[in-house]
Coordinates of C-alpha atoms and ligand atoms in Angstrom, one line a residue:
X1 CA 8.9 78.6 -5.1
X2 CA 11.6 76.2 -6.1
X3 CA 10.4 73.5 -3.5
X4 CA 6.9 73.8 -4.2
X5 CA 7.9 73.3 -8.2
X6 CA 10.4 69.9 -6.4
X7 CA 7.2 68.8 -4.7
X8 CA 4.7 68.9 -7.6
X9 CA 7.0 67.0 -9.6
X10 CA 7.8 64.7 -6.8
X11 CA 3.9 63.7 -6.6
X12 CA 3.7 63.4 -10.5
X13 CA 6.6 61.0 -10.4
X14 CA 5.2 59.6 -7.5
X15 CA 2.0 58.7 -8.5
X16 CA 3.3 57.3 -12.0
X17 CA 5.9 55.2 -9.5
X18 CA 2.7 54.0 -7.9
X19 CA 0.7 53.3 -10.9
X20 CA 3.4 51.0 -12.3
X21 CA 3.7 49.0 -9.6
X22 CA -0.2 48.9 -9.1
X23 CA 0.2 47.3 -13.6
X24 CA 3.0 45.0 -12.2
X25 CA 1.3 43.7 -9.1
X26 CA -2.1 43.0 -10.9
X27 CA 0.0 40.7 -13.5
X28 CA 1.7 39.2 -11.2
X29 CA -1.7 38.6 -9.1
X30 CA -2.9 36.6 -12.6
X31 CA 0.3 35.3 -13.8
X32 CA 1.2 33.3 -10.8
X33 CA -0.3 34.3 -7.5
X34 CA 2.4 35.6 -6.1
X35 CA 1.6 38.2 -4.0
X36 CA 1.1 35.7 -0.8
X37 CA 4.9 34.9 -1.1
X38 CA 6.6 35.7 2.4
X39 CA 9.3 38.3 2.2
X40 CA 11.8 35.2 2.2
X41 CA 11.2 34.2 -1.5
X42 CA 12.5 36.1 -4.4
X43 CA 10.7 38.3 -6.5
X44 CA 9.2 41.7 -5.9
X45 CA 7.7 42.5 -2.3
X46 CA 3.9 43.3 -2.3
X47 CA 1.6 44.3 0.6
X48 CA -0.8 41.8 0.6
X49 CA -4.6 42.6 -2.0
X50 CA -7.6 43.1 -0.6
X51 CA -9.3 39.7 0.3
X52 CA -11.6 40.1 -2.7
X53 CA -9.6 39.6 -5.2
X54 CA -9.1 35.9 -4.9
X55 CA -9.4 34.0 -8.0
X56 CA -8.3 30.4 -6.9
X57 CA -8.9 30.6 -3.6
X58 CA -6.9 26.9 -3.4
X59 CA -3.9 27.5 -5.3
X60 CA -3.3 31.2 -4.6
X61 CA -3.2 30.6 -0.9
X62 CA -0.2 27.9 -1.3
X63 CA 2.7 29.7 0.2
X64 CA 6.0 30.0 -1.8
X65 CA 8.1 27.5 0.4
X66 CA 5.1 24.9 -0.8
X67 CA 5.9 25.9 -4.7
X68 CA 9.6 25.0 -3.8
X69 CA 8.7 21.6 -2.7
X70 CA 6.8 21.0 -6.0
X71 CA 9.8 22.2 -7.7
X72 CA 11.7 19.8 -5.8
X73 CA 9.3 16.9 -5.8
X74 CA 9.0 17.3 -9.9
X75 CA 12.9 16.9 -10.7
X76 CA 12.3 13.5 -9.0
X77 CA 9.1 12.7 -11.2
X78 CA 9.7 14.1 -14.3
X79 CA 11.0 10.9 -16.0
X80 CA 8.5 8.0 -16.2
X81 CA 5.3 9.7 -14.9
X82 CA 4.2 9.9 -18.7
X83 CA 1.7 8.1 -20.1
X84 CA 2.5 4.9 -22.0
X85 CA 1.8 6.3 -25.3
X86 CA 3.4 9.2 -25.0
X87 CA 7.0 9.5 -26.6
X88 CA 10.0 8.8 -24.5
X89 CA 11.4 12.8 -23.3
X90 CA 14.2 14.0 -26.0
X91 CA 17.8 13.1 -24.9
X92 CA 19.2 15.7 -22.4
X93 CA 23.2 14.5 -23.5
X94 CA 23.7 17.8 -22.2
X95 CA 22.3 17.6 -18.8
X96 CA 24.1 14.4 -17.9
X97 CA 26.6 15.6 -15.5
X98 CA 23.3 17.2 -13.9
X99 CA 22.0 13.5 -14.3
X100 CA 23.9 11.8 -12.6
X101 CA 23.5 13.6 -8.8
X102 CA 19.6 13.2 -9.7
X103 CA 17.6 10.2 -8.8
X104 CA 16.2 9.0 -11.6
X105 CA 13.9 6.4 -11.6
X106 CA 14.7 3.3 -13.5
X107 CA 12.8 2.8 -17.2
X108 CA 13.2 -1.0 -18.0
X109 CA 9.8 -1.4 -19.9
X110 CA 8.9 -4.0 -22.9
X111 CA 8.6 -3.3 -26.1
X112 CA 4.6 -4.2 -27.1
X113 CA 4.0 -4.7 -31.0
X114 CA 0.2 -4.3 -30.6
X115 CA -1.7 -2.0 -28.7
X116 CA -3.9 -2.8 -25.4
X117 CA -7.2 -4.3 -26.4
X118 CA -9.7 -1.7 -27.5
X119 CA -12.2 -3.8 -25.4
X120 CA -9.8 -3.7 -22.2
X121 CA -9.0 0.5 -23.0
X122 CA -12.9 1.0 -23.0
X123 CA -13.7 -1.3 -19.6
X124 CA -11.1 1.3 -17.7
X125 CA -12.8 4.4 -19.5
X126 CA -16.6 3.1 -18.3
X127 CA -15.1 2.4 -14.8
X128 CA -13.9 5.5 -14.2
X129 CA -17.2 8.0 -16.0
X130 CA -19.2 5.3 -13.7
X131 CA -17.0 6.6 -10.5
X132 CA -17.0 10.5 -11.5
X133 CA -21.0 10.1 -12.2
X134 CA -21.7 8.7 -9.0
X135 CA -19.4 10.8 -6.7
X136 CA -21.2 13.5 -8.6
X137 CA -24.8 12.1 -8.3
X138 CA -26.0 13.4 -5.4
X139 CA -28.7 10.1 -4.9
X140 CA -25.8 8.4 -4.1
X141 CA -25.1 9.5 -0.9
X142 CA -22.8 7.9 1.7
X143 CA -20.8 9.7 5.3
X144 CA -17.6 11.3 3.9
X145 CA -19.0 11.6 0.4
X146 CA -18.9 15.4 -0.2
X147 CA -15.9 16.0 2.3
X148 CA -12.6 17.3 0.4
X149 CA -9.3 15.5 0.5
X150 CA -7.6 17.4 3.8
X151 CA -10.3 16.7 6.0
X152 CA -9.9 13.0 5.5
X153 CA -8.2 11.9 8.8
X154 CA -4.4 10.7 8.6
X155 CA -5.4 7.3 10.0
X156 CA -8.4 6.7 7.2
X157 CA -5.2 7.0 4.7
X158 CA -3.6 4.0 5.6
X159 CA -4.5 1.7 2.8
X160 CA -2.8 3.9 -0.1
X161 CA 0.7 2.4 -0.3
X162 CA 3.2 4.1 -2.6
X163 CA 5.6 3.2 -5.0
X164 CA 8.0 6.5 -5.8
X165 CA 10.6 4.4 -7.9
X166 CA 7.7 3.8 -10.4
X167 CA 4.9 6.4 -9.2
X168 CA 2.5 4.2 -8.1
X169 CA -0.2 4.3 -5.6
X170 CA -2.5 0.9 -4.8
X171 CA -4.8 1.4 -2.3
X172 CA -5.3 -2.3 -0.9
X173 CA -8.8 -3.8 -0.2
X174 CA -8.7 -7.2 2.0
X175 CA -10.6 -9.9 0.5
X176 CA -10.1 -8.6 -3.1
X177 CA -6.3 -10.6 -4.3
X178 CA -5.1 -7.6 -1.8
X179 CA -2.1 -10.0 -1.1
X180 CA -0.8 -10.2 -4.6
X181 CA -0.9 -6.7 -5.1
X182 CA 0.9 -5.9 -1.7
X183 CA 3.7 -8.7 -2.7
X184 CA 4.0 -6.8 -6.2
X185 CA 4.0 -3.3 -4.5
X186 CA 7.0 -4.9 -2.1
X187 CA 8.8 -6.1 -5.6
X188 CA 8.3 -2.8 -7.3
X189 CA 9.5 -0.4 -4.6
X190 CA 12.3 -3.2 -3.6
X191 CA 11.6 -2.4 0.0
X192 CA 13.1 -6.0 1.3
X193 CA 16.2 -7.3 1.0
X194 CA 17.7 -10.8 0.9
X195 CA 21.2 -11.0 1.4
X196 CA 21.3 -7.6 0.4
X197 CA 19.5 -8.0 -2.9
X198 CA 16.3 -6.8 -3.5
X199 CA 13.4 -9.5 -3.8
X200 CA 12.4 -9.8 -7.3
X201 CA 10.1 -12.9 -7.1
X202 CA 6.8 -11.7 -5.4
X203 CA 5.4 -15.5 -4.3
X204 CA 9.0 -16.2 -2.8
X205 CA 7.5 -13.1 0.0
X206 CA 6.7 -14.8 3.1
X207 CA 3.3 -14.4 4.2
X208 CA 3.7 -12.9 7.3
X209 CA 6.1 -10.0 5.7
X210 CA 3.3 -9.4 3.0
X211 CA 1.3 -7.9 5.5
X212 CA 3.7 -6.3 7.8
X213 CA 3.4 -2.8 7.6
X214 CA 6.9 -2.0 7.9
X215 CA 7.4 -3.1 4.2
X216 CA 4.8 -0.6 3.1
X217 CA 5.1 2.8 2.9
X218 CA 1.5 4.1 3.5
X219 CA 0.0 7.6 3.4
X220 CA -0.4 8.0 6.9
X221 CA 3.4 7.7 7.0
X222 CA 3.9 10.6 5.8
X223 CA 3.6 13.0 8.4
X224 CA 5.8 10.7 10.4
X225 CA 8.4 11.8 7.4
X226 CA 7.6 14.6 6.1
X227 CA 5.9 16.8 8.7
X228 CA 4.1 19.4 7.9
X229 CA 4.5 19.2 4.0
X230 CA 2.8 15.6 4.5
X231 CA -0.4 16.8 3.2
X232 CA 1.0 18.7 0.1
X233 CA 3.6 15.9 -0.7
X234 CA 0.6 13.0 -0.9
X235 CA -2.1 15.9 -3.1
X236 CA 1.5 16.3 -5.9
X237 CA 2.0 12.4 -5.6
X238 CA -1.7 12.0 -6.3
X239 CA -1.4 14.3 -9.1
X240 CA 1.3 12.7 -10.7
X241 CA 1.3 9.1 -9.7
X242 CA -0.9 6.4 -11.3
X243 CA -3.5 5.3 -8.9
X244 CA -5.1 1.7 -8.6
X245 CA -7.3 -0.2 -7.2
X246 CA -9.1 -3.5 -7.0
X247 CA -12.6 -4.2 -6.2
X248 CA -15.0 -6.7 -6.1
X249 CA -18.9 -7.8 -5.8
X250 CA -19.8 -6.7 -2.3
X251 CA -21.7 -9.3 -1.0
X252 CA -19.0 -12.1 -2.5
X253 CA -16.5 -10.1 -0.4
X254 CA -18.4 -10.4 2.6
X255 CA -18.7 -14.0 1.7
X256 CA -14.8 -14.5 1.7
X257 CA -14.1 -12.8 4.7
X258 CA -16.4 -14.7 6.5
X259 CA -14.9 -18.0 5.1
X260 CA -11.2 -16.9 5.9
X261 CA -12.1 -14.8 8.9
X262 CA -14.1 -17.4 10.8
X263 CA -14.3 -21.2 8.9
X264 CA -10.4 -21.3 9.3
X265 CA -8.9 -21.2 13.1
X266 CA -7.9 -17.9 13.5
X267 CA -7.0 -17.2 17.1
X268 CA -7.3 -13.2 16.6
X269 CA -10.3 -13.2 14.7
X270 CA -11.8 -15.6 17.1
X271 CA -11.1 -13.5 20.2
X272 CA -11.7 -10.0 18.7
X273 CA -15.2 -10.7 16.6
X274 CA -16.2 -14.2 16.5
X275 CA -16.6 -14.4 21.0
X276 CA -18.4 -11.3 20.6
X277 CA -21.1 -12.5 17.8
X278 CA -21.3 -16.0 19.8
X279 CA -22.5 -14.1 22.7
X280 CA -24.4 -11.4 21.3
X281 CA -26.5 -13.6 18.9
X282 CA -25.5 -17.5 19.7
X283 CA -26.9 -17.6 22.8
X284 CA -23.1 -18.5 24.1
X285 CA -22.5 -16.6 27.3
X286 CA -19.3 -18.2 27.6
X287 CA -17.8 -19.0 24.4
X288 CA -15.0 -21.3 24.5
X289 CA -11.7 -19.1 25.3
X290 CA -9.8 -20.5 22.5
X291 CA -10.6 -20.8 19.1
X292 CA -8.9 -24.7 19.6
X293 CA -11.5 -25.1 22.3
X294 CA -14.2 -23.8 20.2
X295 CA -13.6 -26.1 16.8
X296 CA -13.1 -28.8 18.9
X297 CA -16.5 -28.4 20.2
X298 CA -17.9 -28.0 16.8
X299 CA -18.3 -24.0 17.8
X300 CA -18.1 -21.2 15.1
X301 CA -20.4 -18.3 14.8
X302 CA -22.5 -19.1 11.7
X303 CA -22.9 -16.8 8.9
X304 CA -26.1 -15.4 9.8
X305 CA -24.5 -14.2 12.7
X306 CA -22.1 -12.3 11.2
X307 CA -24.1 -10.1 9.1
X308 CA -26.2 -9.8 12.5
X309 CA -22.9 -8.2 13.9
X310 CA -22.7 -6.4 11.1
X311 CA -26.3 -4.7 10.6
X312 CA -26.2 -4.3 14.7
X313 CA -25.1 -0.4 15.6
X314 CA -23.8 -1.6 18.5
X315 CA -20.9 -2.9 16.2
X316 CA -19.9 0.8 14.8
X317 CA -20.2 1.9 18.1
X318 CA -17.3 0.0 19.7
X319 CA -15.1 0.8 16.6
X320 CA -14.9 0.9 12.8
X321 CA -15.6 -2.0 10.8
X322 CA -12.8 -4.6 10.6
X323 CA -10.6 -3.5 6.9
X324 CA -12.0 -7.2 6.1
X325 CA -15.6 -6.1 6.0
X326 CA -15.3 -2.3 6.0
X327 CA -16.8 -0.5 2.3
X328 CA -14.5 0.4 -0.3
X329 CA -15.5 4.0 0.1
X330 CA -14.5 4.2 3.2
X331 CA -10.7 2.5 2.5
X332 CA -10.1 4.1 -0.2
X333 CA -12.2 7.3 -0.8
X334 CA -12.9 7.2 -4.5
X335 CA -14.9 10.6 -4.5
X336 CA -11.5 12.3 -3.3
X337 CA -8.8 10.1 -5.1
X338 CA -9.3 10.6 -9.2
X339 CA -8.1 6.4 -9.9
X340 CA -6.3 6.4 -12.9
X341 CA -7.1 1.9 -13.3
X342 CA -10.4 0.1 -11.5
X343 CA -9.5 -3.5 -11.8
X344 CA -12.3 -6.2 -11.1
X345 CA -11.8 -9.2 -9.5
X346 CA -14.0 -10.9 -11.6
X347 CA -11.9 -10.2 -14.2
X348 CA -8.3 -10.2 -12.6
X349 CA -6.4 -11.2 -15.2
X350 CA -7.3 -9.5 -17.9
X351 CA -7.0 -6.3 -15.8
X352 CA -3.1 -7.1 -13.7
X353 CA -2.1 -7.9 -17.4
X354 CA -3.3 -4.3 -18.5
X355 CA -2.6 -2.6 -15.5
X356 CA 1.3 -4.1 -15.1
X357 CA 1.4 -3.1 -19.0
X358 CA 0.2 0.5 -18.2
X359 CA 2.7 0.9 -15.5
X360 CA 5.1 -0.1 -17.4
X361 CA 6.4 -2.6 -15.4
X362 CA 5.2 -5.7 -16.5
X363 CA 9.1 -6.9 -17.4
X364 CA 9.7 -6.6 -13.9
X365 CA 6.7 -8.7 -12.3
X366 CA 4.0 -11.0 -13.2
X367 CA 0.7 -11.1 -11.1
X368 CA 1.0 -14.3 -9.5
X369 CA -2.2 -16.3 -10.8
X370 CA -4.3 -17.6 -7.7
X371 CA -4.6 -21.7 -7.4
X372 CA -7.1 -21.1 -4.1
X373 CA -10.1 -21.8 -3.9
X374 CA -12.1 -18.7 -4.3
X375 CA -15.2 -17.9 -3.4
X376 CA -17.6 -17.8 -6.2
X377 CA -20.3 -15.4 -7.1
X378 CA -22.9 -18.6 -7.7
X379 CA -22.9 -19.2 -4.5
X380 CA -24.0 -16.0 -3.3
X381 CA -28.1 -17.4 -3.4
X382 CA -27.3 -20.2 -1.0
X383 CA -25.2 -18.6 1.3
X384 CA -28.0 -15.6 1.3
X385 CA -30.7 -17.9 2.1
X386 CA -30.1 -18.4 5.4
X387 CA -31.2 -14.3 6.1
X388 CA -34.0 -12.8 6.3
X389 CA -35.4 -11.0 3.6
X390 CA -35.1 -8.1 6.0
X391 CA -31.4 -8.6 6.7
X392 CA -30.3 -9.3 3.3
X393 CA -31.9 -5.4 2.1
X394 CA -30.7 -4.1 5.0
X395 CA -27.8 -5.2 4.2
X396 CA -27.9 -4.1 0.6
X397 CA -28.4 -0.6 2.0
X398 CA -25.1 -0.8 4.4
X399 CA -23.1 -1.9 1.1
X400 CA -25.1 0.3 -1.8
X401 CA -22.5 2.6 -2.4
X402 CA -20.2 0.5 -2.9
X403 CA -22.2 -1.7 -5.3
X404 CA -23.0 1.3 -7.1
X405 CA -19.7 3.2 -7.5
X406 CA -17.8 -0.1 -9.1
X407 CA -20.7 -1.2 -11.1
X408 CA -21.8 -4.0 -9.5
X409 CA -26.0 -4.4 -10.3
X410 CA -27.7 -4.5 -7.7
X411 CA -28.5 -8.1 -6.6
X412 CA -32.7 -8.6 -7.3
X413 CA -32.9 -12.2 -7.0
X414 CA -31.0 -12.1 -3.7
X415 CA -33.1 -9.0 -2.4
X416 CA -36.7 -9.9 -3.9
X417 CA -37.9 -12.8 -1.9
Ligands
LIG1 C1 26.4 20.7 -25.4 O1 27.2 21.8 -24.8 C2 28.4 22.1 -25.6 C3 29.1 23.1 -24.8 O2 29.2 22.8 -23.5 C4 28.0 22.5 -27.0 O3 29.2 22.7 -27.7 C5 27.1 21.4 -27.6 O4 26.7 21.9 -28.9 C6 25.9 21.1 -26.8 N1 25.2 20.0 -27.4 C7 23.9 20.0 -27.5 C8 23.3 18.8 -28.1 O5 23.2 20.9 -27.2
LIG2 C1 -28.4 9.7 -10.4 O1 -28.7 8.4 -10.1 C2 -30.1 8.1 -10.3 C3 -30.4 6.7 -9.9 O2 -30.3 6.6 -8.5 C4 -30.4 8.3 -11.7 O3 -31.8 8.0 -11.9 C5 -30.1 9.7 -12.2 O4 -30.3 9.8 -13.6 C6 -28.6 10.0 -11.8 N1 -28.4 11.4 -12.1 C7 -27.4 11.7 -12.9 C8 -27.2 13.2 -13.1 O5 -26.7 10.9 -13.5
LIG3 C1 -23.5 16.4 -0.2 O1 -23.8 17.6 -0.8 C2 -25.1 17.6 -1.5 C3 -25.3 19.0 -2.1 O2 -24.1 19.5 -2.7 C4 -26.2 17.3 -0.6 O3 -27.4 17.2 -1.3 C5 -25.9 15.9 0.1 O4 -26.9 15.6 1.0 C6 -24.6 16.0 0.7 N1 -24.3 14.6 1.2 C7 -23.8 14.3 2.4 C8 -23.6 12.9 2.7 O5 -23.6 15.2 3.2
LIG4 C1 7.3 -6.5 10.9 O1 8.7 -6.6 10.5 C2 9.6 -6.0 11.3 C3 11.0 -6.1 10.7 O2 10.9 -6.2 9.4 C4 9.6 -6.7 12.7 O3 10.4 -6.1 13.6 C5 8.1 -6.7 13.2 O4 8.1 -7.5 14.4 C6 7.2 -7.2 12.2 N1 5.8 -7.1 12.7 C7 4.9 -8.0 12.7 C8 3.6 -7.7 13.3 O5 5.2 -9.2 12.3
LIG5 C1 -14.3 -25.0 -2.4 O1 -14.9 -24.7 -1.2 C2 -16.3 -25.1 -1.1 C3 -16.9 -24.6 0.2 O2 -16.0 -24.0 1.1 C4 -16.4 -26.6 -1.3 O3 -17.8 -27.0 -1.3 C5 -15.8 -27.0 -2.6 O4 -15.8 -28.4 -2.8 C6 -14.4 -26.5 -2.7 N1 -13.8 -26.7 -4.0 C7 -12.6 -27.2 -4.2 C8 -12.2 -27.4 -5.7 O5 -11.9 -27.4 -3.3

């Protein structure tokens, strides 16, 4: 009698036991998506929901020891990561014991009396609505388009160089003042020394170091030093980091590799692509073994033959487009990477001045202005000519999407012959 009157109550204060944990477990299943925390994180301990009840498929499946590292990876980025109109964070006075074992990213930005053009504020605002409306428009189409961030291979990520002491991430495209940037990038992050000092002038950067890789601490290093939080380290750093890049008219590019690539002696180039076009399409079985032997004999592949080695399939076949001539899309995947700044060549200056400004470092480095002689967009007819009306729109075609994702018009008089 007694024990059936225990076990009655028992299941009454059973099932109430039950039903408050079933009230606590479905907040906590829309506060924070906690229930796939392993048993090691704190918290209470839930058997896992049925599958259906996913809301955010993404987030919720982010284990616990993941939501750590964000923890971590924001005491680092908390300062400076603001925008430039935003107020400076209140004074912690109390924290500064706390403060001092921190890493805190230096602040050392001028004081502007007037505001960034309006007309330079809305160029950045069309550039990006152009990018988001044509990684959305589905007529644009290009390989890799539609794929999400973690499926882009580790190697295609090695053009995004990072900056943590200022959150900054450039992703570099040759031909387009890429060397500038990567000398400022090297300033900024104060990744070489002289006499122990970090290098604070970014044209005093020998060449040669500018593009060493060892001063640049790309994306695809990160699994190298980070393992298997690489991925989830460079999505936060993407998140909170300003993102730029720098593009240029497609065709002009092509243009300037060619005359860097191949009208100046360039004993790599020479042996890697310019042996190869000469045979393919100069009628050069033997091409000259050195690229000494070859000016000397008056011998270059002309440019004709390079957008024939360009538009042949053979080309992708052996391997990916040189970074020189390779699309934008494909360096810097601007359907998966939100960039926060789209700077022009065309109008470089204006844009390092308001980029430098926006990233608040523009006390610390100046873009060097460029004495060279660049390549010009008038000259794009008369270098065009020498193609056939069929080359040049096939052409157009390998290049489109990159033409029509930085808001470059398609090229009529060049194309309509
Ligand atoms: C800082 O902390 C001390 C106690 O440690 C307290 O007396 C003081 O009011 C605090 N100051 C601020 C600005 O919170
Ligand atoms: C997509 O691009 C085409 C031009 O190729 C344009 O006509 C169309 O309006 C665009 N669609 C959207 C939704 O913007
Ligand atoms: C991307 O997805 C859209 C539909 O969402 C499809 O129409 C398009 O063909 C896909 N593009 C590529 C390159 O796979
Ligand atoms: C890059 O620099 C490192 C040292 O800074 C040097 O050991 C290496 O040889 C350089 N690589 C090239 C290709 O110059
Ligand atoms: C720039 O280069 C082009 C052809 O490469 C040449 O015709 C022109 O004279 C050069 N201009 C200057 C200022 O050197």
């Amino acid at each position: 009698m007694g024990t059936s009157r225990m076990f009655r109550i028992f299941v009454v204060l059973g099932s109430a036991f039950m039903i408050l944990l079933i009230i606590i477990y479905w907040d906590d299943v829309g506060a924070s998506h906690l229930y796939l925390h392993t048993p090691v994180s704190p918290g209470p301990k839930i058997p896992h929901p049925p599958p259906h009840h996913h809301h955010q498929p993404q987030t919720s499946r982010t284990p616990s020891f993941l939501l750590d590292i964000d923890a971590f990876v924001n005491q680092f980025l908390e300062p400076g990561t603001g925008e430039p109109t935003d107020p400076a964070p209140a004074d912690t006075s109390n924290q500064s014991e706390k403060a001092e074992e921190r890493y805190v990213p230096r602040r050392e930005w001028k004081i502007h009396l007037t505001p960034v053009a309006a007309e330079l504020r809305e160029r950045q605002e069309q550039r990006r609505r152009l990018l988001q409306e044509m990684c959305a428009n589905d007529s644009v189409a290009f390989p890799g388009k539609n794929r999400s961030f973690d499926d882009i291979p580790n190697r295609e990520l090695d053009h995004l160089i990072v900056d943590d002491r200022h959150g900054v991430i450039y992703c570099y495209v040759p031909k387009v003042a890429c060397s500038n940037w990567k000398r400022i990038m090297i300033v900024l992050s104060e990744s070489l020394l002289r006499d122990g000092v970090p290098q604070r002038d970014p044209l005093a950067i020998p060449r040669d170091l500018v593009h060493n890789s060892s001063m640049h601490f790309t994306f695809n290093k990160f699994w190298k030093r980070y393992g298997k939080f690489a991925r989830h380290l460079m999505k936060v750093k993407l998140k909170k980091y300003t993102k730029f890049i720098f593009v240029r008219d497609p065709f002009v590019r092509l243009i300037s590799a060619y005359r860097n690539k191949f009208e100046l002696r360039n004993e790599d180039f020479y042996r890697r692509f310019a042996q190869v076009m000469l045979r393919r399409y100069a009628n050069q079985p033997t091409p000259p073994a050195s690229v000494d032997e070859a000016f000397g004999g008056g011998i270059h592949p002309s440019f004709s033959n390079f957008i024939q080695y360009l538009l042949d399939p053979q080309t992708e076949k052996e391997m990916p487009f040189n970074e020189h001539w390779r699309q934008v899309y494909r360096l810097c995947h601007p359907c998966q990477i939100q960039y926060d700044f789209v700077g022009h060549l065309e109008t470089a200056e204006d844009d390092a001045e308001h980029l430098l400004r926006q990233l608040r470092v523009d006390n610390v480095v100046e873009f060097p202005t460029s004495h060279r002689n660049l390549t010009a967009s008038t000259w794009e007819s008369d270098w065009f000519s020498t193609l056939s009306a069929e080359a040049r729109r096939e052409l157009y075609k390998l290049y489109e999407p990159d033409f029509r994702l930085f808001g470059y018009d398609r090229p009529d008089s060049i194309l309509n012959e």
